[in-house]
XYZ file of C-alpha atoms in Angstrom:
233
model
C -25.031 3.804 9.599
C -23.052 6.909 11.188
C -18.801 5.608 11.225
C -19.312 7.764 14.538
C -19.733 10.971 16.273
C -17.356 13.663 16.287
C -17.454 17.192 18.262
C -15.783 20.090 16.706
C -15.010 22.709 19.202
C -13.702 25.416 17.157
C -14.530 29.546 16.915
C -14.019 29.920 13.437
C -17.344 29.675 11.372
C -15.354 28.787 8.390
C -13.348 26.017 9.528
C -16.365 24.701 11.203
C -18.503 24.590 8.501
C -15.222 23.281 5.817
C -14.793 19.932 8.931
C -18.602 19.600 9.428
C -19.054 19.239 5.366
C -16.150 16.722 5.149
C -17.349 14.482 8.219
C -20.798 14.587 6.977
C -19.198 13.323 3.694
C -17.564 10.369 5.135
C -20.342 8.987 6.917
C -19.562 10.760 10.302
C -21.865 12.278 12.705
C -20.242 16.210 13.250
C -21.760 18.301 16.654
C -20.354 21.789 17.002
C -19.474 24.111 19.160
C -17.800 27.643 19.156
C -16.313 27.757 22.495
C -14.412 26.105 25.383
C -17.149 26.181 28.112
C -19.687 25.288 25.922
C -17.652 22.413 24.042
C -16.769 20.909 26.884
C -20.397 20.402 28.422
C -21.221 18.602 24.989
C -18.250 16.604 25.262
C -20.102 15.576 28.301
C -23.156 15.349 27.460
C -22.739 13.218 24.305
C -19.629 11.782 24.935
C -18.368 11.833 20.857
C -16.222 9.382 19.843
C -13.667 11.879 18.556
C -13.177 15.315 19.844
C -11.057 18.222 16.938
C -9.985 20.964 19.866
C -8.975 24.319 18.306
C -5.995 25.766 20.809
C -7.590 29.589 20.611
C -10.732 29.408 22.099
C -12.856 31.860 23.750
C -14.185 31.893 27.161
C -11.781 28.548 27.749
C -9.005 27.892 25.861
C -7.763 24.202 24.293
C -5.236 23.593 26.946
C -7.792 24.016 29.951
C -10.656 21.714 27.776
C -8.169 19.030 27.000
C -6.771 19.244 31.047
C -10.554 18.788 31.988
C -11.419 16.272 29.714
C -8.736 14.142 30.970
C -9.325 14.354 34.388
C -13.314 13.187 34.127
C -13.848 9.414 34.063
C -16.214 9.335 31.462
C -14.357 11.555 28.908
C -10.357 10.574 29.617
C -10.493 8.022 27.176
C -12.302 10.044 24.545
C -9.736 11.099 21.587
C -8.380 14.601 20.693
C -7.587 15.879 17.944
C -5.480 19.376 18.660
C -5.949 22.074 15.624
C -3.056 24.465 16.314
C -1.619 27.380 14.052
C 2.151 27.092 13.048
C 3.291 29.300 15.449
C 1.656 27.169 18.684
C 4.808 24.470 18.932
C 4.659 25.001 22.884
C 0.912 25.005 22.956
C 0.875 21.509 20.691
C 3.654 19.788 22.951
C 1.249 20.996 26.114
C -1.580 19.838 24.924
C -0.034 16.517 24.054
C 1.529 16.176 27.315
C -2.162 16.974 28.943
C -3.295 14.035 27.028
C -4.062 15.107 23.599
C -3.826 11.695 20.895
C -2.344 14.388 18.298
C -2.121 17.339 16.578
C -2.856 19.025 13.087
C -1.097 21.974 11.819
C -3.319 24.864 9.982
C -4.070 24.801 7.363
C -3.918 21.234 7.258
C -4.902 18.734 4.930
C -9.137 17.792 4.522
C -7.618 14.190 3.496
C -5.056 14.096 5.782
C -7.210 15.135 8.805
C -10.198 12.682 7.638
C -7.228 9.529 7.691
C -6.143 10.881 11.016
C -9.886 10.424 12.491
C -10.164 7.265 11.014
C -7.075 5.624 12.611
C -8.276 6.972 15.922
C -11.342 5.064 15.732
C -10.055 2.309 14.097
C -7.692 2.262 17.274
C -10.890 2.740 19.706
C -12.686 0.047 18.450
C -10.253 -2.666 18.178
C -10.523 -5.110 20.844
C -8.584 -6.099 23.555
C -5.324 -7.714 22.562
C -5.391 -11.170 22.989
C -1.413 -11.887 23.179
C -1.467 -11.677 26.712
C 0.298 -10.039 29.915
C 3.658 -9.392 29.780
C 5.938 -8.642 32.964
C 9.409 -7.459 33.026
C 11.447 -6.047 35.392
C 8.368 -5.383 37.941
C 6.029 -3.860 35.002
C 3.275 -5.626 34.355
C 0.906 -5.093 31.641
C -2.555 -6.591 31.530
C -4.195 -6.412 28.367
C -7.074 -8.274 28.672
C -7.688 -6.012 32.156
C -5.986 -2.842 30.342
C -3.789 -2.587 33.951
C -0.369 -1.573 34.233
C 1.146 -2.003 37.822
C 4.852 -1.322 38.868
C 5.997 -3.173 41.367
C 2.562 -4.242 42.191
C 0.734 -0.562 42.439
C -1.262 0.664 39.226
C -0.328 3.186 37.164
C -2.999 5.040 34.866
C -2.250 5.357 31.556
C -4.129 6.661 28.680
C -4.742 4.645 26.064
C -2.334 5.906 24.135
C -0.068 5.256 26.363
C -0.279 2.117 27.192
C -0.510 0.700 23.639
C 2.956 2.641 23.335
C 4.641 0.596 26.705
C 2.421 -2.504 25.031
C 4.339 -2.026 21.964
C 7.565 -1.245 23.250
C 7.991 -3.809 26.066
C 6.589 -6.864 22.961
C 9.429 -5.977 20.969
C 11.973 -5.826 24.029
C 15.527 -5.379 23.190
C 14.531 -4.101 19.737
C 15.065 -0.602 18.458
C 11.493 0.785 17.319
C 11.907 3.652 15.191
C 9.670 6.657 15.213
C 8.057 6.170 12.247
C 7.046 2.211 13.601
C 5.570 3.400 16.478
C 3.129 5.885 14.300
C 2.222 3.191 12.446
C 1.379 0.134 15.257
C 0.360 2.625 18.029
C -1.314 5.423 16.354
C -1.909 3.889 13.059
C -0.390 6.140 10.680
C 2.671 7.166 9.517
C 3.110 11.030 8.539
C 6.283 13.363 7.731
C 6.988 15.471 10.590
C 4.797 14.027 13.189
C 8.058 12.524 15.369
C 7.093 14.744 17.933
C 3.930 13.266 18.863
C 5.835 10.107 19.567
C 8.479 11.831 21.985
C 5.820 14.033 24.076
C 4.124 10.825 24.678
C 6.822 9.110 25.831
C 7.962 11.672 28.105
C 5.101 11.423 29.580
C 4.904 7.615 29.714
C 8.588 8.176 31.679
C 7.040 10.041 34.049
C 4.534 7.871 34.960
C 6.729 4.824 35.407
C 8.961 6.113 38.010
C 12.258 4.568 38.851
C 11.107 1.554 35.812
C 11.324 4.066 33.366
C 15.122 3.243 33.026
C 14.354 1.050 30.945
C 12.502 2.893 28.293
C 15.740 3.847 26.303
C 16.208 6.392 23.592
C 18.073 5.206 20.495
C 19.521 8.686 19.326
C 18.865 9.377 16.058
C 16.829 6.323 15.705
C 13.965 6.028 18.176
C 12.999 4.361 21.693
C 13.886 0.510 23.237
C 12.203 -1.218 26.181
C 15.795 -2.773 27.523
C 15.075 -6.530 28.530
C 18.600 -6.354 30.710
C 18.331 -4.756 34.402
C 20.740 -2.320 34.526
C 22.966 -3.571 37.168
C 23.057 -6.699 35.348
C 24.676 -4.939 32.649
């Protein structure tokens, strides 16, 4: 039984054939394609369950696949996997901010990148969290409907995203540290991967409006959904 499909859009033959070999290995079903335009009609067509997007691509680059991806409503909510090269730190926060789940430096780790994978589908599949809604200062989060409104209008949110808020507003008045969101939102912890947590919450902020007062950064420590309004405090 295939642990799922998972679409490699990448133009080097090499790296290709190195991820393909690995997924195969662990029980994963690998499609392939070389370039943006072509990548993203499979991503389409088949819609994977995982999408690795290498940055440089020909015809279409990552940043334009991942910004098309997200706005179709049947592959938003598929996740991707960003391959950039050391020197692409703008392209990687970008990409992340155009709804990329994370990144992986070249050359990265087989291991590291096969754990990666897992978590994401391990995320996908895991059903709806029964614990509830939970409202606070005119956010509302639905997880049985997987809604978020503010002040009664909806907001999207990836799903990313909203497991992030989810998190964040459960644990209200608490201090979550980098490294604890990693591990209950994206269901891993790795050296050097803070920034994934921070471009996502940016972009959370955004979303959220005038409520996004009350996401709070900790310096030095990490983020804190603030259960006090702030003229109450």
């Amino acid at each position: 039984m295939s642990e799922g499909t998972v679409l490699i859009i990448e133009d080097d033959a090499d790296i290709r054939e190195l991820l393909r070999f690995n997924l195969e290995r662990e029980g994963y079903e690998p499609l392939e394609s070389a370039d943006g335009i072509s990548g993203l009609a499979m991503a389409k067509e088949h819609i994977p369950d995982c999408i690795l997007l290498d940055i440089m691509l020909p015809g279409m680059n990552g940043l334009e696949v991942c910004r098309s991806l997200a706005a179709g409503t049947e592959t938003r909510d598929i996740p991707v996997l960003i391959l950039t090269a050391k020197g692409e730190e703008m392209d990687r926060v970008v990409g992340l901010s155009l709804g990329a789940d994370d990144y992986v430096v070249k050359p990265f780790s087989v291991r590291e990148l096969m754990l990666r994978i897992r978590a994401v589908l391990r995320r996908r599949r895991r059903p709806a969290s029964d614990a509830g809604a939970v409202t606070a200062h005119g956010i509302h989060l639905d997880t049985s409907a997987h809604v978020v409104t503010v002040d009664g209008t909806e907001v999207a949110l990836t799903a990313t995203e909203f497991r992030l808020l989810e998190d964040l507003m459960r644990h209200g008045g608490i201090v979550r540290t980098r490294e604890q969101l990693l591990e209950h939102v994206w269901g891993y912890s790795f050296e050097g991967y803070a920034r994934t947590v921070d471009t996502h919450m940016r972009r959370l902020r955004s979303k959220l409006g005038d409520a996004q007062k009350y996401l709070e950064t900790v310096r030095g420590v990490g983020y804190r959904f603030n259960k006090i309004r702030k003229e109450e405090a």
